[in-house]
XYZ file of C-alpha atoms in Angstrom:
334
model
C 8.277 -16.413 -26.871
C 6.105 -19.633 -26.212
C 2.834 -18.996 -24.213
C 2.903 -20.602 -20.754
C -0.406 -20.747 -18.692
C -0.326 -21.290 -14.999
C -2.543 -20.965 -11.903
C -1.587 -18.980 -8.871
C -4.227 -18.909 -6.050
C -7.516 -18.578 -8.097
C -6.134 -16.753 -10.935
C -5.193 -18.288 -14.274
C -2.359 -16.232 -15.652
C -0.291 -16.417 -18.986
C 3.469 -15.562 -18.968
C 3.674 -12.414 -20.978
C 6.230 -9.976 -22.010
C 5.579 -8.066 -18.807
C 6.587 -11.108 -16.722
C 9.708 -11.695 -18.758
C 10.699 -8.103 -18.432
C 10.423 -7.888 -14.611
C 12.123 -11.372 -14.263
C 15.124 -10.314 -16.599
C 15.366 -6.981 -14.671
C 15.618 -8.768 -11.389
C 18.303 -10.960 -12.636
C 20.180 -8.193 -14.023
C 19.987 -5.843 -10.920
C 19.932 -8.588 -8.056
C 17.458 -6.282 -5.923
C 15.408 -9.106 -4.688
C 17.317 -12.208 -4.236
C 15.829 -15.754 -4.086
C 14.284 -17.086 -0.847
C 13.669 -13.386 0.307
C 10.292 -12.626 2.405
C 8.695 -9.696 0.516
C 5.775 -7.338 1.672
C 4.331 -5.749 -1.230
C 2.485 -2.451 -0.707
C -1.114 -2.569 -2.545
C -3.157 0.705 -2.476
C -5.559 -0.799 -5.084
C -4.434 1.491 -8.162
C -3.324 -0.056 -11.388
C 0.407 0.158 -10.463
C 0.530 -1.586 -7.338
C -2.163 -4.052 -8.700
C 0.221 -4.891 -11.675
C 3.152 -5.283 -9.315
C 1.472 -7.387 -6.756
C 0.053 -9.890 -9.607
C 3.600 -9.947 -10.977
C 5.222 -10.594 -7.783
C 2.889 -13.416 -7.032
C 3.410 -14.871 -10.566
C 7.077 -14.853 -10.144
C 7.046 -16.126 -6.577
C 7.703 -19.917 -7.103
C 10.414 -19.198 -9.904
C 12.401 -17.057 -7.274
C 11.265 -19.149 -4.090
C 10.120 -15.822 -2.608
C 7.422 -15.770 0.239
C 5.141 -12.869 -0.784
C 2.459 -11.181 1.191
C 0.760 -7.821 0.765
C -0.037 -4.841 2.963
C -2.670 -2.154 2.704
C -2.423 1.242 4.378
C -5.944 2.565 4.993
C -5.866 6.346 5.581
C -9.446 6.306 6.868
C -10.249 9.024 4.328
C -13.977 9.600 3.381
C -13.539 9.019 -0.146
C -11.567 5.901 0.393
C -14.697 4.094 1.852
C -15.061 0.560 0.639
C -11.410 0.401 -0.447
C -10.371 -1.759 2.565
C -12.941 -4.336 1.694
C -11.915 -4.295 -1.980
C -8.425 -5.016 -1.029
C -9.614 -7.853 1.223
C -11.566 -9.406 -1.529
C -8.439 -9.334 -4.050
C -6.196 -11.023 -1.231
C -8.653 -13.802 -0.779
C -9.341 -14.385 -4.623
C -5.557 -14.395 -5.015
C -4.644 -16.684 -1.888
C -2.196 -14.157 -0.314
C -1.795 -13.031 3.168
C -2.783 -9.407 3.939
C -1.765 -7.127 6.660
C -4.423 -4.517 6.710
C -3.474 -1.483 8.698
C -6.020 1.390 9.556
C -4.980 4.827 10.622
C -6.001 5.305 14.280
C -5.243 9.053 14.345
C -6.341 11.605 11.606
C -3.983 11.714 8.556
C -4.017 15.024 6.876
C -5.108 14.817 3.348
C -1.598 15.917 2.124
C 0.835 14.093 0.107
C 3.944 14.261 2.453
C 1.953 13.525 5.604
C 0.219 10.597 4.112
C 3.501 9.283 2.392
C 5.287 9.296 5.806
C 2.548 7.563 7.532
C 2.480 4.657 4.948
C 6.045 4.141 4.895
C 6.262 3.918 8.741
C 3.419 1.502 8.580
C 5.098 -0.677 5.832
C 8.159 -0.690 7.855
C 6.587 -1.580 11.175
C 4.708 -4.534 9.352
C 7.975 -5.749 7.876
C 10.041 -5.610 11.121
C 7.062 -7.211 13.146
C 6.696 -10.151 10.873
C 10.169 -10.876 9.397
C 9.846 -9.573 5.893
C 13.299 -8.557 4.300
C 11.864 -6.395 1.701
C 9.112 -3.743 1.355
C 8.114 -3.429 -2.309
C 6.378 -0.537 -3.764
C 4.840 0.121 -7.302
C 6.755 3.424 -8.139
C 7.053 3.419 -12.162
C 9.148 5.407 -14.642
C 6.196 7.856 -14.701
C 6.537 8.474 -11.054
C 10.292 8.995 -11.353
C 9.583 11.701 -13.961
C 7.126 13.298 -11.712
C 9.451 13.329 -8.730
C 12.148 14.755 -10.872
C 10.173 17.528 -12.100
C 8.515 18.236 -8.829
C 11.911 18.420 -7.150
C 13.420 20.493 -9.917
C 10.626 23.007 -9.599
C 11.100 23.180 -6.055
C 14.826 24.081 -6.606
C 16.189 20.749 -5.276
C 19.680 19.657 -5.983
C 20.733 16.122 -7.100
C 19.526 14.674 -3.883
C 15.997 15.520 -4.799
C 16.431 14.635 -8.661
C 17.681 11.387 -8.048
C 15.510 10.555 -4.815
C 13.244 7.930 -6.470
C 15.584 5.098 -6.897
C 15.632 1.201 -7.167
C 16.293 0.394 -3.446
C 17.007 2.295 -0.011
C 17.360 1.149 3.563
C 14.388 1.598 5.723
C 16.113 0.115 8.667
C 19.200 -2.057 9.147
C 17.109 -5.354 8.496
C 14.610 -3.902 5.959
C 14.930 -2.676 2.390
C 12.511 -0.678 0.194
C 12.745 -1.972 -3.554
C 11.039 -0.547 -6.496
C 11.131 -2.927 -9.275
C 8.659 -1.202 -11.666
C 10.928 1.718 -12.223
C 11.504 0.376 -15.721
C 7.856 0.276 -16.555
C 5.634 3.149 -17.432
C 2.181 4.014 -16.071
C 0.969 2.967 -19.595
C 2.588 -0.366 -19.056
C 0.783 -1.116 -15.936
C -2.532 0.132 -17.118
C -2.053 -2.176 -20.475
C -1.238 -5.185 -17.893
C -4.199 -4.629 -15.808
C -6.336 -4.518 -18.785
C -4.931 -7.581 -20.323
C -5.564 -9.657 -17.094
C -8.817 -7.607 -16.320
C -7.309 -6.832 -12.869
C -9.776 -4.920 -10.384
C -8.442 -1.347 -10.390
C -9.906 0.935 -7.794
C -10.274 4.472 -9.261
C -8.634 6.802 -6.637
C -10.426 10.105 -6.941
C -7.672 11.626 -4.896
C -5.357 11.133 -7.877
C -7.647 13.505 -9.947
C -7.383 16.216 -7.335
C -5.275 19.161 -8.709
C -4.806 20.881 -5.528
C -1.922 18.289 -5.138
C 1.285 19.575 -7.065
C 2.111 16.005 -8.146
C -1.362 15.463 -9.740
C -0.870 18.775 -11.688
C 2.356 17.605 -12.801
C 0.981 14.273 -13.813
C -2.351 15.372 -15.381
C -1.045 18.705 -16.850
C 2.641 19.148 -17.243
C 3.950 15.930 -18.526
C 1.130 15.562 -21.333
C 1.928 19.027 -22.369
C 5.775 18.214 -22.525
C 5.022 15.133 -24.445
C 2.723 16.900 -26.850
C 4.693 19.996 -27.396
C 8.456 19.028 -26.882
C 9.276 15.318 -26.625
C 6.740 12.265 -26.700
C 9.646 10.236 -24.936
C 9.984 12.678 -22.263
C 9.435 10.203 -19.361
C 12.223 7.657 -21.032
C 14.716 10.645 -21.231
C 14.122 11.965 -17.744
C 14.333 8.547 -16.233
C 17.614 8.030 -18.015
C 18.852 11.417 -16.692
C 17.876 10.519 -13.314
C 19.780 7.140 -13.338
C 22.760 9.021 -14.720
C 22.756 11.563 -12.079
C 22.341 8.951 -9.355
C 25.596 7.244 -10.209
C 27.369 10.600 -10.355
C 25.967 11.629 -7.062
C 26.823 8.451 -5.290
C 30.452 8.685 -6.390
C 30.685 12.334 -5.414
C 29.021 11.965 -1.964
C 31.607 9.030 -1.415
C 34.300 11.203 -2.089
C 33.053 13.959 0.043
C 32.854 11.651 2.868
C 36.397 10.662 2.462
C 37.390 14.426 2.265
C 35.553 15.338 5.204
C 37.432 12.860 7.179
C 40.700 14.349 6.135
C 39.637 18.182 6.879
C 37.720 17.806 9.996
C 39.561 18.312 13.403
C 36.531 17.566 15.089
C 32.752 17.613 14.745
C 32.388 21.266 14.634
C 35.538 22.442 13.071
C 37.176 21.814 9.534
C 40.456 23.027 8.176
C 40.091 25.745 5.356
C 43.228 25.303 3.619
C 42.803 21.564 3.060
C 39.468 22.329 1.174
C 40.796 25.110 -0.954
C 42.126 22.901 -3.662
C 39.132 20.820 -3.919
C 36.556 21.322 -6.854
C 33.603 23.409 -6.052
C 31.242 20.355 -6.447
C 33.117 18.534 -3.696
C 33.345 21.469 -1.371
C 29.778 22.032 -1.370
C 29.244 18.265 -0.577
C 31.629 18.342 2.276
C 29.880 21.689 3.587
C 26.737 20.070 3.455
C 27.809 16.933 5.388
C 29.463 19.158 7.969
C 26.528 21.395 8.382
C 24.293 18.349 8.535
C 25.918 17.063 11.540
C 26.009 20.362 13.166
C 22.629 22.054 12.404
C 19.218 20.743 13.711
C 17.780 20.688 10.185
C 19.395 20.028 6.899
C 20.985 23.090 5.423
C 19.561 25.195 2.510
C 21.503 25.877 -0.712
C 21.911 29.412 0.504
C 23.455 28.155 3.844
C 25.882 25.880 2.016
C 26.922 28.591 -0.337
C 27.378 31.055 2.624
C 29.903 28.685 4.287
C 31.448 27.601 1.025
C 32.279 31.392 0.517
C 34.068 31.286 4.064
C 36.779 28.764 2.698
C 38.694 31.329 1.157
C 37.693 34.254 3.327
C 39.834 36.246 6.111
C 39.859 35.245 9.739
C 36.964 36.664 11.448
C 34.513 36.338 8.623
C 31.090 34.639 9.493
C 27.726 33.972 8.312
C 24.297 35.232 9.760
C 22.500 33.179 12.152
C 21.636 29.600 10.928
C 19.015 29.166 13.725
C 19.481 27.833 17.161
C 21.712 30.651 18.029
C 24.572 29.149 15.779
C 26.498 30.675 12.931
C 29.612 29.591 11.108
C 32.820 31.553 11.232
C 36.369 31.723 10.220
C 38.843 31.330 13.025
C 42.671 31.021 12.387
C 42.078 29.241 9.049
C 39.407 26.896 10.276
C 35.529 26.977 9.943
C 33.829 26.553 13.150
C 30.507 26.575 14.599
C 29.853 29.279 16.938
C 27.103 30.623 19.248
C 25.873 33.970 18.109
């Protein structure tokens, strides 16, 4: 490959194998079309720095409009990070949307993640961006797979970190670095001397994901398979396609067996495969319960498909249970 040197903002870059990989991936997957307005989430860590630099380097080739957003949690250990991000944006000549938490954000993974996605969605909606782009990698995909597997998640959790998903009707979330590992992003940052912010929260083992990243995955790589990240990512990709197909079939079956929102015909479900029965029941419960059903709740209702009239589950909360009435599964008050 010939070497191409170009200038973007105040940075002088070389077209590398990393640029070529992302460019080819975008061509193959068509997840970020030409002429898109793209908002990149920049945390300051190596993954998001790598992604931001790559997106800016490819901006002219794809005729995008790229800006960056930073979500400042206002946590004690993040002091100075916002100024660090502002300096990067100024040096690279890119528009920055800096959003600081007005209310206290708990130092918990789920709460912080929910807040960040809401902020990124709001910025994108308010400023006309088509896509929000985050720097999740193949390594993150492996962590998410293992984290949800340990928690007893089904295929939804095992395949939750995917290339794209809708944030709103107008804005889509895209993760273009799922083909890159954390080692790749680290090598890229080192190659171009990018100013990585070392986040001390990433070393705190009170967070389960950090323990998976720092302890479990290295152990699996050393003791079982050095390619564990690649293989788990491939498994997640296969499972995602299977899940999407089965979910689409379940949606069609639910329309056939539902007589109304809170009643389905048992006999029409009896000949379906167990996998589809579970998915249909999950959809049915999802539209009738305040919370998404657990595995145990789904199984309890699946067992009613062949049960005699009068059978019912225990309470599912909210004063509701599921019962068999004249060969129909119905939601009842209990």
